[in-house]
mmCIF file of C-alpha atoms in Angstrom:
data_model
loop_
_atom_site.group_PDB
_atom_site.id
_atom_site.type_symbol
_atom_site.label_atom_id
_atom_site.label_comp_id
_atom_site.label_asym_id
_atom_site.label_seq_id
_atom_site.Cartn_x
_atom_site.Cartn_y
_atom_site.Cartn_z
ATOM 1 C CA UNK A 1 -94.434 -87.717 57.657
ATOM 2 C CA UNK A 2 -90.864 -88.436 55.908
ATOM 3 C CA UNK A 3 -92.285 -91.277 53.849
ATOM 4 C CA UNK A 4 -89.502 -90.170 50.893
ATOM 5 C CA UNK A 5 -86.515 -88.509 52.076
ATOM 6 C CA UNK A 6 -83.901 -86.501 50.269
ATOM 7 C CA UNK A 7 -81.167 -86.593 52.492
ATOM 8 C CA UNK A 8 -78.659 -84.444 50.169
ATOM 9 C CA UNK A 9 -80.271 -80.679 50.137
ATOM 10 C CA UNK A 10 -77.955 -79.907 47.359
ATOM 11 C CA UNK A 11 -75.229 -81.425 45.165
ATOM 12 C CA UNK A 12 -72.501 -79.611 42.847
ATOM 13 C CA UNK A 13 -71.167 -81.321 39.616
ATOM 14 C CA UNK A 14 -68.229 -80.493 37.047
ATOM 15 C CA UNK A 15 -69.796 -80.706 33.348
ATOM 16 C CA UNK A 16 -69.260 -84.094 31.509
ATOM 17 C CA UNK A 17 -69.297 -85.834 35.102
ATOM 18 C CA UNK A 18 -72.098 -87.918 36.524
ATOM 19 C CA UNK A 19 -74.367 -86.773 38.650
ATOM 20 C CA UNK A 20 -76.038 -88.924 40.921
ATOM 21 C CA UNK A 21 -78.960 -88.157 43.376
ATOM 22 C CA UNK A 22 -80.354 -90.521 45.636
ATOM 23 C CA UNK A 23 -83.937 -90.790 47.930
ATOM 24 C CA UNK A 24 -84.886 -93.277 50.145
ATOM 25 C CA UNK A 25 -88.462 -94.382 51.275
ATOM 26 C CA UNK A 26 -90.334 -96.170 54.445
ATOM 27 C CA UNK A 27 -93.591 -97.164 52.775
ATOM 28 C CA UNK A 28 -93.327 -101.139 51.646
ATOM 29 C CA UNK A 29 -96.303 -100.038 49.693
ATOM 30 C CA UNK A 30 -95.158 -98.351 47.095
ATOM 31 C CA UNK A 31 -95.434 -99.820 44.023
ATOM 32 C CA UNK A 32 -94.101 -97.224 41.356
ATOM 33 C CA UNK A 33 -90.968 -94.756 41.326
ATOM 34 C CA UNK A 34 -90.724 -91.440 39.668
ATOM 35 C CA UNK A 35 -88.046 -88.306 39.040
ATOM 36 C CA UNK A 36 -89.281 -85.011 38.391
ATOM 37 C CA UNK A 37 -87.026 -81.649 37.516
ATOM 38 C CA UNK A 38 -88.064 -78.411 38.477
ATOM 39 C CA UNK A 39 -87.017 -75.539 37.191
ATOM 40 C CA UNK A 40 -88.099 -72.077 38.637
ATOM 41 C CA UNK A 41 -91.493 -70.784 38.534
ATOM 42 C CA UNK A 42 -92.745 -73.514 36.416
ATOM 43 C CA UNK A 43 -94.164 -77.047 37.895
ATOM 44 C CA UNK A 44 -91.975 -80.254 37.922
ATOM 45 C CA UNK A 45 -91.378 -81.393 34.674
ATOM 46 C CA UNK A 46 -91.688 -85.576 34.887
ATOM 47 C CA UNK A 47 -87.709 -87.163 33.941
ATOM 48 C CA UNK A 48 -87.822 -90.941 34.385
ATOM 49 C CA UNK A 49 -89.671 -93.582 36.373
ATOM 50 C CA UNK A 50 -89.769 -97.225 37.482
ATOM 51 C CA UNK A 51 -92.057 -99.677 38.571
ATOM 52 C CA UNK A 52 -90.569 -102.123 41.510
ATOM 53 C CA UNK A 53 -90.632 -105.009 39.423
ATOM 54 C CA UNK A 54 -87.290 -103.650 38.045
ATOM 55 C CA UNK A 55 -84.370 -103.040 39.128
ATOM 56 C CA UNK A 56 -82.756 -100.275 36.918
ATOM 57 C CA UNK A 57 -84.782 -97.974 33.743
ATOM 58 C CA UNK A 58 -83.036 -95.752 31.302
ATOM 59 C CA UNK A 59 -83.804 -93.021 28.611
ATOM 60 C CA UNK A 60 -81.002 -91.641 27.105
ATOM 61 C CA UNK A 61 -78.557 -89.836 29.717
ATOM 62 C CA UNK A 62 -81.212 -90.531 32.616
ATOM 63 C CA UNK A 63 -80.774 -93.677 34.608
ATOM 64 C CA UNK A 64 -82.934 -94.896 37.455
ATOM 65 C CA UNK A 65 -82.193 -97.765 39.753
ATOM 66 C CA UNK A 66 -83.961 -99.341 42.480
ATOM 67 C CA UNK A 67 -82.958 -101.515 45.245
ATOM 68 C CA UNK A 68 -85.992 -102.484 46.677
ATOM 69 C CA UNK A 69 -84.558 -104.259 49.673
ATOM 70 C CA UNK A 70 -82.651 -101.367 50.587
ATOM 71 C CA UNK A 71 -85.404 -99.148 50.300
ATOM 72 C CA UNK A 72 -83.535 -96.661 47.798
ATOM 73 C CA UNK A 73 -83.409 -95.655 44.504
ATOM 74 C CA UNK A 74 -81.105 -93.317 42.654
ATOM 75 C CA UNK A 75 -80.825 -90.736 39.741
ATOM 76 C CA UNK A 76 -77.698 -91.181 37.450
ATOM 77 C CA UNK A 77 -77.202 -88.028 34.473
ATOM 78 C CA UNK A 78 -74.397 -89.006 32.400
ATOM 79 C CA UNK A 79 -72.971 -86.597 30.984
ATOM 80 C CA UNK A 80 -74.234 -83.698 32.975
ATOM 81 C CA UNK A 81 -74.925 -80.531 31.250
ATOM 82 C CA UNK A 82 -75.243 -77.010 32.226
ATOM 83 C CA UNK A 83 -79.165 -77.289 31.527
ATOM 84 C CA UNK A 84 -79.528 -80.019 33.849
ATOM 85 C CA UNK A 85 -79.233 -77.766 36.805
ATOM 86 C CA UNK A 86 -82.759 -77.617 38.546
ATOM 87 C CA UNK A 87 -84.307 -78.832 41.711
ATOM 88 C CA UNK A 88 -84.769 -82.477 41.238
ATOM 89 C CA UNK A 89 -87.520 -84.721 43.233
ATOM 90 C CA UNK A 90 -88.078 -88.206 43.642
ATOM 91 C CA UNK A 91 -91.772 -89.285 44.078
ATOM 92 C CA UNK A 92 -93.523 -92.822 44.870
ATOM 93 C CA UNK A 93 -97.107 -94.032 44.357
ATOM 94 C CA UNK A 94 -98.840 -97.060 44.946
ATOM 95 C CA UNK A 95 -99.978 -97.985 41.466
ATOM 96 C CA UNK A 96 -98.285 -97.438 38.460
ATOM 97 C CA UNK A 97 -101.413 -96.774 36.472
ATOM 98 C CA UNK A 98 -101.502 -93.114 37.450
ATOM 99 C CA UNK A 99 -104.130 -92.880 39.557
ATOM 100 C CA UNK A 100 -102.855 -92.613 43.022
ATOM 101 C CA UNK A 101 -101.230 -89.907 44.618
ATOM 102 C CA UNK A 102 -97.609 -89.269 44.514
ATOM 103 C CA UNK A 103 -95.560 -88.871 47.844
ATOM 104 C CA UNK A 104 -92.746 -86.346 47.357
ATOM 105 C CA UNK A 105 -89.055 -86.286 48.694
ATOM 106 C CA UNK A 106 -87.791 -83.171 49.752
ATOM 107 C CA UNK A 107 -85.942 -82.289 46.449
ATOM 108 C CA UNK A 108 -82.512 -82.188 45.470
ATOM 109 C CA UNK A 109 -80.490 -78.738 44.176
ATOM 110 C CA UNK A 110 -78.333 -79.839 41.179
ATOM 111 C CA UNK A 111 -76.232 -77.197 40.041
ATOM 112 C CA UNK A 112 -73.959 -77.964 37.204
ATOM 113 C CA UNK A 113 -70.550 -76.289 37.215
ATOM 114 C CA UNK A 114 -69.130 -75.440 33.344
ATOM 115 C CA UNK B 1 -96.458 -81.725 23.223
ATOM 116 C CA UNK B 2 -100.069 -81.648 25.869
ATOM 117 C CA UNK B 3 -99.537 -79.674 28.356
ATOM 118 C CA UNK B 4 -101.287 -79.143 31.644
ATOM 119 C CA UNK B 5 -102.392 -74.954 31.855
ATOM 120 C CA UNK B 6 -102.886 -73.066 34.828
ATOM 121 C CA UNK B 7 -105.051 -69.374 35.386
ATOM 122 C CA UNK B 8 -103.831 -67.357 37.103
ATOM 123 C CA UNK B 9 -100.192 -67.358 37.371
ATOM 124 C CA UNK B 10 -100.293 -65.195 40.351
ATOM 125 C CA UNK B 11 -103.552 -64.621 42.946
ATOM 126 C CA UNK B 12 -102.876 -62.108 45.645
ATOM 127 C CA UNK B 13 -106.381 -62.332 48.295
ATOM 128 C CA UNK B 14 -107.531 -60.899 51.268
ATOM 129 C CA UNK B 15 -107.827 -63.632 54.138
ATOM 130 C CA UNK B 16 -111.159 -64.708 54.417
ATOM 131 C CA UNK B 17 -112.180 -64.191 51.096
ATOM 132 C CA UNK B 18 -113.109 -66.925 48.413
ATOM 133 C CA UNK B 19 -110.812 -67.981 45.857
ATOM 134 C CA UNK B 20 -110.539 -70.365 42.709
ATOM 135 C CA UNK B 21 -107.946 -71.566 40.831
ATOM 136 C CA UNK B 22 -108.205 -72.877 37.377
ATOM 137 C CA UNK B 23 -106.479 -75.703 35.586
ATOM 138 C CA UNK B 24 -107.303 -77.274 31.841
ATOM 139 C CA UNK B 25 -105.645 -81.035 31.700
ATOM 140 C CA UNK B 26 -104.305 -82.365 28.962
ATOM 141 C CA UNK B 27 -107.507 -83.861 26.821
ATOM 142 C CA UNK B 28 -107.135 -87.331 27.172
ATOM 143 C CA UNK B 29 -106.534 -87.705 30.487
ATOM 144 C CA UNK B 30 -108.749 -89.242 33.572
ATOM 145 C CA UNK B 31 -107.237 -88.988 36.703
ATOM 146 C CA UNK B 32 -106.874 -84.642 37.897
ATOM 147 C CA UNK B 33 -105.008 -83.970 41.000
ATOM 148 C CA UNK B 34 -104.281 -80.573 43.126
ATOM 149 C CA UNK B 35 -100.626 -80.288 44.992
ATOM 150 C CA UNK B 36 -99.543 -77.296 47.122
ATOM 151 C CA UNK B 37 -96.247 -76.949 47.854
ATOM 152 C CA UNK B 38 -95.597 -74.346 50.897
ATOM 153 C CA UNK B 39 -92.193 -72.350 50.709
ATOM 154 C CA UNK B 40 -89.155 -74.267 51.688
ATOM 155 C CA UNK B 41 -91.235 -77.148 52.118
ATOM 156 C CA UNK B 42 -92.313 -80.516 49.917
ATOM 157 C CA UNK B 43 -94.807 -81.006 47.509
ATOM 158 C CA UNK B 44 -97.801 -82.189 48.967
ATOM 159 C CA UNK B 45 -100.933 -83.849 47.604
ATOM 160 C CA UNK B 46 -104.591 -82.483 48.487
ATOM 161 C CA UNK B 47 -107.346 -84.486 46.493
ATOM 162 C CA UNK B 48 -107.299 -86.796 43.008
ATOM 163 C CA UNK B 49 -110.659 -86.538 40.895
ATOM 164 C CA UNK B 50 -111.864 -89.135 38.734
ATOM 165 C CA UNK B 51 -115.311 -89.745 36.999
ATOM 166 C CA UNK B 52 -116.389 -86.470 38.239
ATOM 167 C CA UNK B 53 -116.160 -87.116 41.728
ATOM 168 C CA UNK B 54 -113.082 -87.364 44.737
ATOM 169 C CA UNK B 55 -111.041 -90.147 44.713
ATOM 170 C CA UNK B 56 -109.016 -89.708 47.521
ATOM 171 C CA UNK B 57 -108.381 -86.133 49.700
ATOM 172 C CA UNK B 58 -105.413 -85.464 52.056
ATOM 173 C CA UNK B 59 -106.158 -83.800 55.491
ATOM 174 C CA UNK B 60 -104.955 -80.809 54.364
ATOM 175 C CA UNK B 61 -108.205 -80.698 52.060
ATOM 176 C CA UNK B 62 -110.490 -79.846 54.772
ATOM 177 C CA UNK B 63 -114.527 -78.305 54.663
ATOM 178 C CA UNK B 64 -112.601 -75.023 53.003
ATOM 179 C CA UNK B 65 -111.758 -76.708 49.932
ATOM 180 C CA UNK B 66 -113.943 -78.151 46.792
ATOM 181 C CA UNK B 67 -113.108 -79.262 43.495
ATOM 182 C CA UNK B 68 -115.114 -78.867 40.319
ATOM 183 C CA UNK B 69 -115.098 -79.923 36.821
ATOM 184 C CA UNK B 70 -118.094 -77.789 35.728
ATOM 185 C CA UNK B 71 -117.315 -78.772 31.608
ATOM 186 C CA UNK B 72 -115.436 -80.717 29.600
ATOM 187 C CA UNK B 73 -111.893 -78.897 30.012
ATOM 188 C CA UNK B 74 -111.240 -77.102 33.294
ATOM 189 C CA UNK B 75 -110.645 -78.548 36.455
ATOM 190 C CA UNK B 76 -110.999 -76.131 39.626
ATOM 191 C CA UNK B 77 -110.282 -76.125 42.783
ATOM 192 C CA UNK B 78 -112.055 -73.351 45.334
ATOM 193 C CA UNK B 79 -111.230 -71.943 48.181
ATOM 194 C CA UNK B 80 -113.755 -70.883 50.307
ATOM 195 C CA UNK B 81 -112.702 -69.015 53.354
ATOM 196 C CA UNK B 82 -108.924 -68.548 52.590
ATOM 197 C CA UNK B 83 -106.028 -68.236 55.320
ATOM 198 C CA UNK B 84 -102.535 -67.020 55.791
ATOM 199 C CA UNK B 85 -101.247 -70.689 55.830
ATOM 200 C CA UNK B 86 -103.278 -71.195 52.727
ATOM 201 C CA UNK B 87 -100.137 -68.897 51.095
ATOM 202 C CA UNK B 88 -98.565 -71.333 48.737
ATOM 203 C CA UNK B 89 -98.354 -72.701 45.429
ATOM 204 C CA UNK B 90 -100.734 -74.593 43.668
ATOM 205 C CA UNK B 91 -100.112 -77.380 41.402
ATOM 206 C CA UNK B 92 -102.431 -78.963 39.445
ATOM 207 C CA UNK B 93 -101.484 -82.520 37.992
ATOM 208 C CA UNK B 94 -103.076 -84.784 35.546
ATOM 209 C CA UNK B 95 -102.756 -88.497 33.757
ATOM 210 C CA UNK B 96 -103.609 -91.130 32.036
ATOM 211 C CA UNK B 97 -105.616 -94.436 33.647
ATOM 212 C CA UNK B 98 -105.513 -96.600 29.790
ATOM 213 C CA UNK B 99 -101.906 -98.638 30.425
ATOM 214 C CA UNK B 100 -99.373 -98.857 32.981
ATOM 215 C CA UNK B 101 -96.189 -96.673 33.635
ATOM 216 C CA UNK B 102 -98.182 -93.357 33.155
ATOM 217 C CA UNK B 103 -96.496 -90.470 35.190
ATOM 218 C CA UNK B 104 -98.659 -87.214 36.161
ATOM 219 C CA UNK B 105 -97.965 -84.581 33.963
ATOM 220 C CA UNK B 106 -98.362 -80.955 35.652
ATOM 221 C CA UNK B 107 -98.844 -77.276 35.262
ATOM 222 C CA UNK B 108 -96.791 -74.531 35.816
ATOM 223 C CA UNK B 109 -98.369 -73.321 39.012
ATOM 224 C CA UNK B 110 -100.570 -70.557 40.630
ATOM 225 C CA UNK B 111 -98.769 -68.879 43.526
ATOM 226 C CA UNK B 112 -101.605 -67.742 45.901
ATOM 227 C CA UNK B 113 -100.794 -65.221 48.476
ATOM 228 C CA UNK B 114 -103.560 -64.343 51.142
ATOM 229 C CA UNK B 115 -102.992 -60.769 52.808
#
């Protein structure tokens, strides 16, 4: 069941460059996208999210935009930092009131390079 | 800031045997989920809780499995006849139902390993 797909295992990124990771979905239900980082041994820490009625959200160096047509939606970190470097995954739900599961992508490896 | 906490870090179990794993929300929140997330493999969802009863359960959450809030603050889920493939770790997840745009917020994990 590859409802959200990662298709980019891992991705390597000079400091002060953007970073950009990217997912794709099938399910024309979802209503409400999400980015979580994960670092090791601790649970994914939640980055950014958007609700399909938009087309782009950002918060600070974290941008998020959705093309709903295309089925995709991407990551942007500009400037990337050394801390940045964590397992990111993209999630989708059908509600954006919390209270229905999230479908996970694969993840994404993001190692910064000083 | 709230966090979601998780007890224990680490469970090692013999197959067969019964385990539970613990999880205190953050306060104000509703909605209580359990993930597992096998190694080298995604995230997935088992079962969402709300006003003390299941919401919604994935097939993986199967006869073996029950969730609990017995008070106010923890949120289990148990385990009753573990199995190798039940080897994985265990997220627990949480959020708030009051407006819109509310992400789950989770724990760190319990990494369950049946012998």
């Amino acid at each position: 069941d590859q409802q959200v797909k990662q298709n980019s295992p891992s991705l390597s990124v000079q400091e002060g460059r953007i970073s950009i990771l990217n997912c794709d979905y099938t399910n024309s239900m979802f209503d409400y996208f999400l980015w979580y980082k994960k670092y090791p041994a601790e649970g994914p820490t939640f980055l950014i999210s958007i609700s399909s009625i938009k087309d782009k959200n950002e918060d600070g160096r974290f941008t998020v935009f959705l093309n709903k047509s295309a089925k995709h939606l991407s990551l942007h970190i500009v400037p990337s930092q050394p801390g940045d470097s964590a397992v990111y995954f993209c999630a989708a739900s059908g509600s954006n009131f919390g209270n229905e599961k999230l479908t996970f992508g694969t993840g994404t490896r993001l190692t910064i390079i000083p | 800031e709230p966090e979601v906490t998780q007890t224990p870090s680490h469970q090692v179990t013999q197959m067969g045997q019964e385990v539970i794993l613990r999880c205190v929300p953050i306060s104000n929140h509703l909605y209580f989920y359990w993930y597992r997330q096998i190694l080298g493999q995604k995230v997935e969802f088992l079962v969402s809780f709300y006003n003390n009863e299941i919401s919604e359960k994935s097939e993986i959450f199967d006869d073996q499995f029950s969730v609990e809030r017995p008070d106010g603050s923890n949120f289990t889920l148990k385990i009753r006849s573990t199995k190798l493939e039940d080897s994985a770790m265990y997220f627990c997840a949480s959020s708030s139902h009051t407006i819109s745009n509310q992400p789950q917020h989770f724990g760190d994990g319990t990494r369950l390993s049946i012998l």
